[in-house]
C-alpha positions as semicolon CSV with decimal commas, in nm:
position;residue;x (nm);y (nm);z (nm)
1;X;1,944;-2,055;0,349
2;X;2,001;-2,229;0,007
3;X;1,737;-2,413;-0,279
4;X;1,704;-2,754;-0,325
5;X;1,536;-2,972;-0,587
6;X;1,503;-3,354;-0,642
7;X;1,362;-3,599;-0,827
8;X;1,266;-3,922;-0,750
9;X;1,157;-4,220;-0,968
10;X;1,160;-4,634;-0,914
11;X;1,093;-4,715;-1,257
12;X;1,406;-4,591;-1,423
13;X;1,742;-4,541;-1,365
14;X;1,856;-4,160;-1,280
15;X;2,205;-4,208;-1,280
16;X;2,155;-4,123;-1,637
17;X;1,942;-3,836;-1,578
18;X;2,250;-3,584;-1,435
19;X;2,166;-3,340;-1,719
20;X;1,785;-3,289;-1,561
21;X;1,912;-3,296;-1,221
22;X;2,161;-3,048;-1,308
23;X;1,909;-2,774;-1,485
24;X;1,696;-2,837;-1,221
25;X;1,967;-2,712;-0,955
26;X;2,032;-2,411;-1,189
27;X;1,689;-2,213;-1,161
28;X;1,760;-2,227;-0,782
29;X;2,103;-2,024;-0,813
30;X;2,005;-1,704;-0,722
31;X;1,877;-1,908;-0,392
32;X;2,214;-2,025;-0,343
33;X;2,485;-1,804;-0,476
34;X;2,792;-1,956;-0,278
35;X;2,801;-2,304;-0,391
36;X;2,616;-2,596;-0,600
37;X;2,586;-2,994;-0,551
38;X;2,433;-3,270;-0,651
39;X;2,424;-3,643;-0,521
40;X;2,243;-3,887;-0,763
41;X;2,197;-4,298;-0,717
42;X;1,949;-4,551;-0,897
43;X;1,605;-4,444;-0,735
44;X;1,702;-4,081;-0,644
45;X;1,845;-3,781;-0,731
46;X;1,900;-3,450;-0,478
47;X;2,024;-3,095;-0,603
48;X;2,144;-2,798;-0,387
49;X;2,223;-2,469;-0,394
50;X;2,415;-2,314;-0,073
51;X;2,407;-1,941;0,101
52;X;2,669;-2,030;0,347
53;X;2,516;-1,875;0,648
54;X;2,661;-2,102;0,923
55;X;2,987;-2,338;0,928
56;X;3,098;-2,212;0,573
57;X;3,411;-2,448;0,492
58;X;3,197;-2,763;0,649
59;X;2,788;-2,695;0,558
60;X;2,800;-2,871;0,234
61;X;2,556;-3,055;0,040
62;X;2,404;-3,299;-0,077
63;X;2,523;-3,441;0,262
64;X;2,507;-3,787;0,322
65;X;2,576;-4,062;0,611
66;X;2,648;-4,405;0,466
67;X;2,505;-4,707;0,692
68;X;2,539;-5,074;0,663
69;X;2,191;-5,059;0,500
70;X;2,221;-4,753;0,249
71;X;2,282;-4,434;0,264
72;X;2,109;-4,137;0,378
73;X;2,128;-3,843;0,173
74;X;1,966;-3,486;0,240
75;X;1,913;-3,161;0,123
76;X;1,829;-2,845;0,356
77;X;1,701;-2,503;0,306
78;X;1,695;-2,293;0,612
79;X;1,826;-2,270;1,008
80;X;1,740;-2,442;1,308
81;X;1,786;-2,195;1,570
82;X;1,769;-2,466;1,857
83;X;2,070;-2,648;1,650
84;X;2,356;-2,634;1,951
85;X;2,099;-2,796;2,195
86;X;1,971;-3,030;1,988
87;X;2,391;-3,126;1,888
88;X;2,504;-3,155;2,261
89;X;2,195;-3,436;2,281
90;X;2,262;-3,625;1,954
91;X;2,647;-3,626;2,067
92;X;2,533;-3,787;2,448
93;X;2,361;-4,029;2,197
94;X;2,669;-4,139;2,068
95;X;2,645;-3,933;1,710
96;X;2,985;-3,889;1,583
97;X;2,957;-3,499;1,375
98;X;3,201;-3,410;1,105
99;X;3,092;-2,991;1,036
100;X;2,989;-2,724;1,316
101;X;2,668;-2,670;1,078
102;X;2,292;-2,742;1,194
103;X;2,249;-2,931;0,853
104;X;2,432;-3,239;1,043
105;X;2,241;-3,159;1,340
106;X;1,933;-3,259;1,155
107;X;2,087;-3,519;0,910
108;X;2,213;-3,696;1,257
109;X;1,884;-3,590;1,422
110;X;1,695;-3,793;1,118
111;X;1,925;-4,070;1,146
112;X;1,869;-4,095;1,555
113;X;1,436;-4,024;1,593
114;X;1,357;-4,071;1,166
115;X;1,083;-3,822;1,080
116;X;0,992;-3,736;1,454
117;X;1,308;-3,520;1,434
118;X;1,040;-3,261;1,267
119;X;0,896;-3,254;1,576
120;X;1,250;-3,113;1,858
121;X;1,326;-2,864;1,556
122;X;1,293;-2,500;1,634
123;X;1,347;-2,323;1,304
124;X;1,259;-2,236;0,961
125;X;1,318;-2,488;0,707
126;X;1,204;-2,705;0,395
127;X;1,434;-3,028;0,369
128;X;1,436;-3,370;0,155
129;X;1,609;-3,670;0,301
130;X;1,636;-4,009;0,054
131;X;1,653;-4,314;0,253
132;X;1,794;-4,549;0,101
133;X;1,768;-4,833;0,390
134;X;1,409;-4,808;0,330
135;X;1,390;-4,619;-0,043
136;X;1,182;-4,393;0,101
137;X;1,200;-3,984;0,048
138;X;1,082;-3,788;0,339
139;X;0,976;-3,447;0,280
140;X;0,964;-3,181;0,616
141;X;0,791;-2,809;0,645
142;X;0,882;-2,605;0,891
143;X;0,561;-2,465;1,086
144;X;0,461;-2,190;0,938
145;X;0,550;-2,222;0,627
146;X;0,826;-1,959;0,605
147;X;0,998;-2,163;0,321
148;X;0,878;-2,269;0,050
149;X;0,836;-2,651;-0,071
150;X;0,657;-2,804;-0,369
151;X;0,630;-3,124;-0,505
152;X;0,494;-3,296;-0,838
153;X;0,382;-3,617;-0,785
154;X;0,524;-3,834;-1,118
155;X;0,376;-4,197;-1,260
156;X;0,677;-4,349;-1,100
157;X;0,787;-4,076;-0,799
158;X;0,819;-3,749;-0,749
159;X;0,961;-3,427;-0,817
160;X;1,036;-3,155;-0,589
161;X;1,192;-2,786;-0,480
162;X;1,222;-2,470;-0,329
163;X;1,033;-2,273;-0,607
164;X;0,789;-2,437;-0,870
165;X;1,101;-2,301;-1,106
166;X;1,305;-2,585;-1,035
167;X;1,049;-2,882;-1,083
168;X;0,910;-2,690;-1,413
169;X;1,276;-2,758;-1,534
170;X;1,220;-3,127;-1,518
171;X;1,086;-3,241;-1,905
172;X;0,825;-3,427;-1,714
173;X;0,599;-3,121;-1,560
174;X;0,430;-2,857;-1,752
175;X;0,344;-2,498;-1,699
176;X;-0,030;-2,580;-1,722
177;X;-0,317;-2,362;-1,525
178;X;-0,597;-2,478;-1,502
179;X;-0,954;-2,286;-1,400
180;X;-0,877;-2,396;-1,029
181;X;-0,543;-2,287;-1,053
182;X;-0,664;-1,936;-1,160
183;X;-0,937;-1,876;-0,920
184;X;-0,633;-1,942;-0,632
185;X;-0,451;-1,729;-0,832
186;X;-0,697;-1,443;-0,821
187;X;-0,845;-1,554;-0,426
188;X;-0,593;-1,396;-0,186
189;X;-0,671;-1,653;0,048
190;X;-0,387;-1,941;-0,030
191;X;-0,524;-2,274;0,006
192;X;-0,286;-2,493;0,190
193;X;-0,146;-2,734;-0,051
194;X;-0,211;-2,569;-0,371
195;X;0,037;-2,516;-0,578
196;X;-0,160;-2,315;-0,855
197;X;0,027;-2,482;-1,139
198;X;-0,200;-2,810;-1,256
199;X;-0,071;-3,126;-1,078
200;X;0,198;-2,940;-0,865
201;X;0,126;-2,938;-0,474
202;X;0,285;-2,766;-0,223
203;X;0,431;-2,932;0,114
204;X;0,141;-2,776;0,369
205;X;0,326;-2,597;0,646
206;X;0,377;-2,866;0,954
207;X;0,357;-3,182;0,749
208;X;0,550;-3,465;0,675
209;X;0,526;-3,597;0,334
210;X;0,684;-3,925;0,240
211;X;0,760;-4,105;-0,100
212;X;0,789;-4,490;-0,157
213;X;0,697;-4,732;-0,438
214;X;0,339;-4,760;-0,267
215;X;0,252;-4,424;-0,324
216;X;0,253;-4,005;-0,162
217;X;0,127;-3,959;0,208
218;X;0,132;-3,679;0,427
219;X;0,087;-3,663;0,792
220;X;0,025;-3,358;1,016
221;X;0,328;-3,304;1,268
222;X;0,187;-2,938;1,392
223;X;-0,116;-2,742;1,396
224;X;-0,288;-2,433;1,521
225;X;-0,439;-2,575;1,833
226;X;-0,701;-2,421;2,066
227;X;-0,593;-2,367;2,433
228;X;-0,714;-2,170;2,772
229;X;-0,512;-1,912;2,823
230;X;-0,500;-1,933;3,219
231;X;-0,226;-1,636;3,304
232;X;-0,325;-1,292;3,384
233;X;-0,215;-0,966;3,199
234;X;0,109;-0,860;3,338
235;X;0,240;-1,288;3,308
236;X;0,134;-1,295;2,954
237;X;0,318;-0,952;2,859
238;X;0,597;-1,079;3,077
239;X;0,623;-1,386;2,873
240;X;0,594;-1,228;2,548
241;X;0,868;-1,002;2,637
242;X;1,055;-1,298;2,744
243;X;1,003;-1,544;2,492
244;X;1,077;-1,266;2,216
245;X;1,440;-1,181;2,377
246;X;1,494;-1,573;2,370
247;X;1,387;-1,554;1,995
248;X;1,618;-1,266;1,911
249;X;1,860;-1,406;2,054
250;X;1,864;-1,720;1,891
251;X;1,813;-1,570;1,562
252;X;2,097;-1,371;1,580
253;X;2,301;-1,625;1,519
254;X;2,523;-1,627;1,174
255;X;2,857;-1,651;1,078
256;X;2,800;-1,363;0,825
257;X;2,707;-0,994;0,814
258;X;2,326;-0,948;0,971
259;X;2,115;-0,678;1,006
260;X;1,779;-0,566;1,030
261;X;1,489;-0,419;0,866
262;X;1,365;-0,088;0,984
263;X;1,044;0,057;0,896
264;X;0,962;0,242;1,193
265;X;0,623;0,085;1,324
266;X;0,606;-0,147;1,614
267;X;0,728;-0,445;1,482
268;X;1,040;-0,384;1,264
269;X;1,102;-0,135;1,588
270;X;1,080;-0,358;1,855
271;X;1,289;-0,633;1,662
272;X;1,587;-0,343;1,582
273;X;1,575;-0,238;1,963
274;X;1,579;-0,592;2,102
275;X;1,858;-0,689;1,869
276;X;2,068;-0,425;1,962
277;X;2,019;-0,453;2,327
278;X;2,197;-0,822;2,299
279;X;2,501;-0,724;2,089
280;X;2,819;-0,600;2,112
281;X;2,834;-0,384;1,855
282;X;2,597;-0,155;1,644
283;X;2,293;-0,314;1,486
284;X;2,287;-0,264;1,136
285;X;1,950;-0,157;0,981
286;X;1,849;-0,052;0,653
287;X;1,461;0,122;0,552
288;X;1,318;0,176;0,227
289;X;1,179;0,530;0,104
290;X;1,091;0,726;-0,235
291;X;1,197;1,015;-0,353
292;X;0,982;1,288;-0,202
293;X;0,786;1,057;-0,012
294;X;0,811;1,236;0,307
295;X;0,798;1,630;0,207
296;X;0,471;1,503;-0,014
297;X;0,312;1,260;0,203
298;X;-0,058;1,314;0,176
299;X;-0,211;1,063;0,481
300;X;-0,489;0,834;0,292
301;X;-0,675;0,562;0,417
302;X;-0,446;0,303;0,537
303;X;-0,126;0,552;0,628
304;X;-0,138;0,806;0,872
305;X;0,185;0,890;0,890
306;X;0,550;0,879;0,680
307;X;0,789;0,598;0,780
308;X;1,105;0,803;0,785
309;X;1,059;1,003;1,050
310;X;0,965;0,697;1,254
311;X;1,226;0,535;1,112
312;X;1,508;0,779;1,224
313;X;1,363;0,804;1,591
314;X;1,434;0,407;1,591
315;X;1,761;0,413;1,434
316;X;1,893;0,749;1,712
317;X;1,705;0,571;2,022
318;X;1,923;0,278;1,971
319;X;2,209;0,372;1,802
320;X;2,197;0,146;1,474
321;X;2,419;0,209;1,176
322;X;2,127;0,301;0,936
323;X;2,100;0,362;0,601
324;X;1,770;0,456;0,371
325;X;1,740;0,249;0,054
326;X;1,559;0,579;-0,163
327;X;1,393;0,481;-0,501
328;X;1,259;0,678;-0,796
329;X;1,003;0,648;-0,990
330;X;1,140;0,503;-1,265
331;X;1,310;0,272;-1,089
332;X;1,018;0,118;-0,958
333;X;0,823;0,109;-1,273
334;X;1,138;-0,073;-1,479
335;X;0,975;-0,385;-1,722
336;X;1,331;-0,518;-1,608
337;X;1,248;-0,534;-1,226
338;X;0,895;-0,627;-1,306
339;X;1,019;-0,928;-1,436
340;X;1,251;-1,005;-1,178
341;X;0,988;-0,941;-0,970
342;X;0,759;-1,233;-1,180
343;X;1,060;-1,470;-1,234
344;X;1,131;-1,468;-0,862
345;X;0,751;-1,521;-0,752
346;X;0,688;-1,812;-1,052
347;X;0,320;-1,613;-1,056
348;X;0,189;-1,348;-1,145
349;X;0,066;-1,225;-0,779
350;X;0,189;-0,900;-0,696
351;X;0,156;-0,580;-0,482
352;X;0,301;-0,343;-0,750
353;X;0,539;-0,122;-0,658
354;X;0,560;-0,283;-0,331
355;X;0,694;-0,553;-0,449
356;X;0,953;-0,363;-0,669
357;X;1,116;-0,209;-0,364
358;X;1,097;-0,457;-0,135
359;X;1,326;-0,680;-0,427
360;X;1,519;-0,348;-0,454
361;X;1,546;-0,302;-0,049
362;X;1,691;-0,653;-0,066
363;X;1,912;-0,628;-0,350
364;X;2,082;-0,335;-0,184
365;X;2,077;-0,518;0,132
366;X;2,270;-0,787;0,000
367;X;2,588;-0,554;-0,076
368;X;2,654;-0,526;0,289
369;X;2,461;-0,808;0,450
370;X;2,334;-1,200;0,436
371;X;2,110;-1,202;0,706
372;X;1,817;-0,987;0,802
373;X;1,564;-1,007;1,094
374;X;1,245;-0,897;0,990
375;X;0,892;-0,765;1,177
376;X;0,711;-0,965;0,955
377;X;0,378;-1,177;1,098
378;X;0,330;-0,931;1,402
379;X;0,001;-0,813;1,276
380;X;-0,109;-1,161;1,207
381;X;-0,017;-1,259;1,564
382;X;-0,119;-0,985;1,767
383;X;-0,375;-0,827;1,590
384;X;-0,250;-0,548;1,435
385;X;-0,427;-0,519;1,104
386;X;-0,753;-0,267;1,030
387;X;-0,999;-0,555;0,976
388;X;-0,936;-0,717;1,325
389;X;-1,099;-0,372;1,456
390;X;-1,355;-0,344;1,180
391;X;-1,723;-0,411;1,295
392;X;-1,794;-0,521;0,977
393;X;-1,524;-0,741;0,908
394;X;-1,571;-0,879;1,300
395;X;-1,934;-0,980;1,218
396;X;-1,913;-1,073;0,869
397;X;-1,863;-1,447;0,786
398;X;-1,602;-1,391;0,534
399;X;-1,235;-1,340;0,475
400;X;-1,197;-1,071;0,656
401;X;-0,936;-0,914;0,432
402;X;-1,122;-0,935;0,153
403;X;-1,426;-0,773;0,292
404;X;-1,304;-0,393;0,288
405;X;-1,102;-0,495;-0,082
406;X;-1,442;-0,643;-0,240
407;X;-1,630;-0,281;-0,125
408;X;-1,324;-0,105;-0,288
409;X;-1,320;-0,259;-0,612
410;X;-1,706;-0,261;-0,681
411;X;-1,803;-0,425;-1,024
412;X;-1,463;-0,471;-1,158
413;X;-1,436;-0,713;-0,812
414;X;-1,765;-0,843;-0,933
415;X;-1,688;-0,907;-1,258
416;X;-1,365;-1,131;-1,220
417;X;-1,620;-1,299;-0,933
418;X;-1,863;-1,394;-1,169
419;X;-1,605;-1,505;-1,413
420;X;-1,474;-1,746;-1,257
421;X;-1,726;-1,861;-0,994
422;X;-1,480;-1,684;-0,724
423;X;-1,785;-1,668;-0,503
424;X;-1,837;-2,006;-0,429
425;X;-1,490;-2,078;-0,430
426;X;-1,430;-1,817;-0,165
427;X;-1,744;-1,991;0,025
428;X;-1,622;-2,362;-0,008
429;X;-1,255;-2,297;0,123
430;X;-1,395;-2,045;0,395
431;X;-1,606;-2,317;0,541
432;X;-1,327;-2,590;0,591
433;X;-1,083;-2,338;0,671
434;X;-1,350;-2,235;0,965
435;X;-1,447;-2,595;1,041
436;X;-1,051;-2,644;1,152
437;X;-1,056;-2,411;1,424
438;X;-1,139;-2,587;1,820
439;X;-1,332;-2,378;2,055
440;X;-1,202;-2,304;2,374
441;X;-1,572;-2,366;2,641
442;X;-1,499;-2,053;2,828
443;X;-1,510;-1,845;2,511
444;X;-1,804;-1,614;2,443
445;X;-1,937;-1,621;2,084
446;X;-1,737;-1,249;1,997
447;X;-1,425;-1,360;2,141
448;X;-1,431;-1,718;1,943
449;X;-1,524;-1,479;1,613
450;X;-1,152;-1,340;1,696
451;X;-0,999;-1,667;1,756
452;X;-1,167;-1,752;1,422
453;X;-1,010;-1,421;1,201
454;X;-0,661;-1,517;1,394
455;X;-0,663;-1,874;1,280
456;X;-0,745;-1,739;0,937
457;X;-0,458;-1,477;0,919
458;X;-0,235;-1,708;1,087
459;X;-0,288;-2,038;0,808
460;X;-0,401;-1,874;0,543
461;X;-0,322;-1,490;0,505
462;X;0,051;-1,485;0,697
463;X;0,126;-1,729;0,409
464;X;0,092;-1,529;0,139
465;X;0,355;-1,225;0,268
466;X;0,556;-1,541;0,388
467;X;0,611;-1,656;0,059
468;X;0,618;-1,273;-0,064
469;X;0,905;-1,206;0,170
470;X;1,124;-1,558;0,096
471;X;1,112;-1,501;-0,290
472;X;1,214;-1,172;-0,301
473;X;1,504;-1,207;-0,053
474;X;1,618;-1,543;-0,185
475;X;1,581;-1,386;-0,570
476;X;1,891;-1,168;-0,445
477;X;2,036;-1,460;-0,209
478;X;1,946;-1,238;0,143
479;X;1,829;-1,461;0,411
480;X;1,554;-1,308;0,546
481;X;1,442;-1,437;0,962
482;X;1,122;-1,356;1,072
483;X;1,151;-1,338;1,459
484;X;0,763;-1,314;1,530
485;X;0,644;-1,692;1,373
486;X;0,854;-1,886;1,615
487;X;0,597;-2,153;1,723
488;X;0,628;-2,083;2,086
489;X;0,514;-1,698;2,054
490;X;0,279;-1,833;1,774
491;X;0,134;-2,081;1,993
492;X;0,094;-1,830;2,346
493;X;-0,055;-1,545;2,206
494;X;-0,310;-1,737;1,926
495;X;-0,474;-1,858;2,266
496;X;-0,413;-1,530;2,491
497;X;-0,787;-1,409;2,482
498;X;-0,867;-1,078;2,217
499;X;-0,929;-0,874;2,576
500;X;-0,577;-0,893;2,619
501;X;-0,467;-0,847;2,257
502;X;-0,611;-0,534;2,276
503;X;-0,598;-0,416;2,678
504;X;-0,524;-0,084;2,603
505;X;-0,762;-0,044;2,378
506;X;-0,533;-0,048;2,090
507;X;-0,399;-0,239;1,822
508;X;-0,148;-0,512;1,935
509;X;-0,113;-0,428;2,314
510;X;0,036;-0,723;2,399
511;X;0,403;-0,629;2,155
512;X;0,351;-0,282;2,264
513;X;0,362;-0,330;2,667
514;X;0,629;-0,671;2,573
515;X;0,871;-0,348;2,379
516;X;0,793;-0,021;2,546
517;X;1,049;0,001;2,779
518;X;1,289;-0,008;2,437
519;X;1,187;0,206;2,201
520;X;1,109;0,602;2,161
521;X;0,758;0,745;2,245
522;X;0,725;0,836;1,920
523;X;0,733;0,477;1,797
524;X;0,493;0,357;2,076
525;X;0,237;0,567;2,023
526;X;0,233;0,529;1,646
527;X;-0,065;0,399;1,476
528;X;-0,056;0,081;1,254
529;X;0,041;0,167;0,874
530;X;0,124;-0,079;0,633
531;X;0,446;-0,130;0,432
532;X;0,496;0,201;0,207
533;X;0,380;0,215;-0,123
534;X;0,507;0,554;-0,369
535;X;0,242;0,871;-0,362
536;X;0,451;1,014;-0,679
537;X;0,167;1,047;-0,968
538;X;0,472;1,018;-1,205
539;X;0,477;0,600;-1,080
540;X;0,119;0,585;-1,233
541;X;0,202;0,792;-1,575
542;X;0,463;0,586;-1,656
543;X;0,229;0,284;-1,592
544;X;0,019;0,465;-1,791
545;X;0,230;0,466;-2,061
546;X;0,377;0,091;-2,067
547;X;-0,001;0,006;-2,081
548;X;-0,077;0,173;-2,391
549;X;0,230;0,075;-2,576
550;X;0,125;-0,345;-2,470
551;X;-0,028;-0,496;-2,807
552;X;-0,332;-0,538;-2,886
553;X;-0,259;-0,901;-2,914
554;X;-0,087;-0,949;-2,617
555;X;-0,231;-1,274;-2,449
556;X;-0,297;-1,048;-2,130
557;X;-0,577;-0,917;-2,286
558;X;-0,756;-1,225;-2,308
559;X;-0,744;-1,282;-1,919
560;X;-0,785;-0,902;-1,837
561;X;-0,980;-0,704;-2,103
562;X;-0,847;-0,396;-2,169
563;X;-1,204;-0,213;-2,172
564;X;-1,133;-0,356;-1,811
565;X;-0,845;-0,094;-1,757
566;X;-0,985;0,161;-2,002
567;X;-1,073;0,427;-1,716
568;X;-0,738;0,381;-1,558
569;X;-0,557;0,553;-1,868
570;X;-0,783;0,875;-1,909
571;X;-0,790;1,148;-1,655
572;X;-0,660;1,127;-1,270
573;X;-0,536;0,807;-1,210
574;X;-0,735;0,662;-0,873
575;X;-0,531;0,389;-0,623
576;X;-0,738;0,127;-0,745
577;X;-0,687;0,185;-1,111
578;X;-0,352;0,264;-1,040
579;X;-0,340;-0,160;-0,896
580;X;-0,532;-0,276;-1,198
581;X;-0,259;-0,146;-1,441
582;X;-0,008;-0,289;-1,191
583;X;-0,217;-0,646;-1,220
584;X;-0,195;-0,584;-1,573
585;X;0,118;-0,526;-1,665
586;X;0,246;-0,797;-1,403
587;X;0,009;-1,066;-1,543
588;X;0,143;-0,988;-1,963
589;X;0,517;-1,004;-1,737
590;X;0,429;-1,358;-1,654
591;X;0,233;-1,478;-1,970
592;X;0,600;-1,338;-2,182
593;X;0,816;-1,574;-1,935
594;X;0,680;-1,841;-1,853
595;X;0,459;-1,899;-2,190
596;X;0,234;-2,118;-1,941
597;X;-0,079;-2,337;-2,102
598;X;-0,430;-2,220;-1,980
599;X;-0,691;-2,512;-1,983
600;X;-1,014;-2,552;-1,826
């Protein structure tokens, strides 16, 4: 896992640009802690920044392959899990490798099949490769869009990166927002392509985006695609179970410490037990909690239940080496993680305290490990969140996680909708996102409506805690594997029909009867609750507080008026006021770092 960053340009020379090329690699340090590089020509110039993961004496880069036409020169953020398959076949091929790391696999791979190389990868990955043979740049996304990848299209070329960070280095892109940029900001619904920042674009999960003198193009190399599902219930849970131990498997491969992430529900749960079913010694997992979360908890109406208790069942069943990450309150309301929290985002989206100690959870992580597997994108897959089994949200033609949030936040929801013309917005991007999904002719008109909210969460919403997830592990340099978006699972249980998504009658039936025979009772009977957020009220005084002492001139106030947040600081302090200082105080974070320009 590492950052990269390039520029491009035909119209000038950028062996005189190292200085640019080299800030640009800086902002993606944190992304690569172990080691830096850069490899600059005429036309092109590529930047890197490693986490050794795999081969660490012979993964580095730039790396490059010189032919009799040019070179070819690539940067790579990620893993290809299918790497050692894909090696033995480029070496019956007659490629000749230097390094044991999947880097050359898929520098080699380029070099044998050119971009269709995108297409036998089996991974998570964002990578650049300059051609010079051609002087092309080719630009690849991994399927899902695990990591990240922008790009800012230039009068002469491009500029690209891991993080929006690294191209805002360049002198040549500005932190402008415009209107558009704001109403993604504020839309929970991320577009694919946009980038938020004006003239920035983002690398659309499964596409292949290419660079020459002539121009940008993309081209599609994967989508979501509409299937009959034609095996019965005990094949398809048989074939979950069995693609998800080949999965595991493959992602347990790492030539550093690894461990896992424990929360205690189904997912994180069945990852932990599957992983230490297929090694040797005891899995490492680690499980965030708050001080007084558990003799306090008060059930509200999203969490049942604790996780710790959960969480310990887990980590006895299977015998893990655990250890509980426990935060304070003031540790989660620090300015100082805040902005960590902003700088490693770019943005000023944010899940409050949430986000805090999921950057603490990794930051602690990283003392012992590199590598985590994480349950993220089960509920997105199998159906596991509250508005796939919400009436409302089933018949409603809307995002259907924004339907229960609109309800919650009443007028101050309307007012930001009105402001910005978020309604039609919402409507617009709804309708093509709607348009893209193929029905199946066996499907009923309910069971296409769940096809429909699937597709959504899986290209639109999944996204969103994707990108969540990579910035706040690769702001500490922790690779972070998510198990559960490996195409092939993605793929099989998008077209297994919602009957059997929910054949028990339950939220995501299909994990449950893939992991049961693994994990405690406790764990399989447990209903869905979301990642834990603090119930101490001394979180929201202290919110409170930094609120009050903002300026009245603080820019924030211009975007979010304070009479906006005026009920949150007098008397009890309610969830949802409780988020809107959170919004606040995140949003004046971002305005003080990044000083960005808002237009119209």
């Amino acid at each position: 896992m590492c950052g990269i960053t390039g520029w491009v340009s035909y119209d000038r020379d950028l062996t005189q640009q190292q200085a640019a090329i080299d800030a640009m690699t800086e902002t993606m340090s944190c992304r690569g802690p172990d080691a830096e590089g850069t490899w600059v020509a005429r036309e092109a110039a590529l930047g890197h920044r490693r986490l050794a993961v795999i081969d660490i004496p012979g993964g580095a880069q730039p790396m490059s392959v010189s032919t009799p036409n040019g070179d070819v020169a690539m940067v790579y953020s990620g893993e290809t899990y299918n790497f050692t398959e894909l090696r033995a076949e480029l070496e019956g091929r007659g490629e000749k490798f230097t390094t044991s790391s999947d880097t050359e696999v898929v520098l080699r791979g380029y070099l044998q099949w050119g971009e269709a190389v995108a297409d036998r990868l089996n991974g998570m990955y964002a990578f650049a490769i300059w051609d010079a043979r051609t002087h092309k740049l080719v630009m690849i996304r991994d399927r899902m869009g695990i990591k990240p990848f922008y790009f800012y299209p230039t009068a002469d070329g491009v500029l690209f990166g891991s993080e929006p960070k690294a191209i805002l280095a360049n002198p040549l892109a500005k932190p402008v927002v415009n209107t558009d940029g704001m109403r993604e900001l504020f839309g929970f619904i991320k577009t694919p392509g946009h980038a938020i920042w004006k003239g920035m674009r983002e690398v659309v999960p499964g596409t292949i985006v290419t660079v020459t003198s002539s121009g940008i193009n993309s081209r599609t190399y994967w989508k979501l695609e509409s299937r009959e599902h034609t095996d019965d219930l005990e094949t398809t849970v048989a074939h979950v179970r069995e693609l998800l131990d080949d999965i595991v498997r493959r992602q347990l491969v790492s030539d550093v410490p690894e461990c896992v992430l424990l929360s205690g529900g189904l997912d994180s749960s069945a990852i932990t037990a599957l992983s230490a079913a297929q090694l040797d010694i005891p899995v490492r997992s680690f499980a965030v909690d708050f001080v007084g979360q558990t003799e306090n908890f008060q059930p509200d109406g999203v969490r049942a239940t604790p996780d710790a208790p959960y969480v310990h069942d887990v980590a006895d069943h299977v015998k893990t080496d655990h250890t509980d990450i426990v935060l304070d309150h003031m540790t989660l309301a620090d300015p100082a993680v805040r902005q960590a929290v902003v700088r490693a985002r770019d943005l000023p989206l944010g899940l409050g305290d949430m986000d805090a100690s999921l950057y603490l959870l990794f930051k602690a992580i990283r003392a012992q490990s590199t590598v985590a597997l994480s349950g993220e994108s089960a509920d997105e897959i199998f159906g596991g969140y509250q508005q796939f089994h919400d009436p409302v949200a089933q018949r409603t033609d809307d995002w259907p996680w924004l339907v229960k949030y609109r309800d919650m936040m009443g007028a101050r929801a309307d007012e930001g909708v009105e402001r910005l013309g978020m309604a039609a917005y919402w409507r617009d991007k709804y309708a093509s996102a709607v348009a893209e999904v193929e029905r199946v002719p066996s499907e009923d008109a309910f069971t296409h409506r769940m096809r429909v909210m699937s597709y959504l969460h899986l290209t639109r919403f999944v996204r969103i805690l994707l990108d969540r997830k990579d910035r706040m592990s690769m702001a500490v340099g922790l690779e972070v594997r998510v198990p559960f978006c490996d195409h092939r699972l993605v793929e099989y249980v998008y077209n297994t029909p919602w009957s059997m998504k929910t054949y028990d009658n339950r939220e995501k039936s299909l994990l449950r009867g893939a992991a049961r025979d693994v994990l405690p009772q406790s764990v399989v009977q447990r209903v869905k609750s979301p990642y834990p957020s603090t119930q101490d009220p001394q979180y929201g005084a202290e919110l409170q507080r930094q609120v009050r002492d903002l300026p009245s001139s603080h820019r924030v106030f211009d975007i979010i008026p304070r009479a906006r947040v005026a009920p949150a600081l007098n008397g009890d302090l309610t969830p949802q006021g409780r988020g809107g200082l959170e919004r606040l105080l995140t949003m004046a974070a971002w305005l003080d770092i990044y000083r960005p320009e808002m237009v119209s």
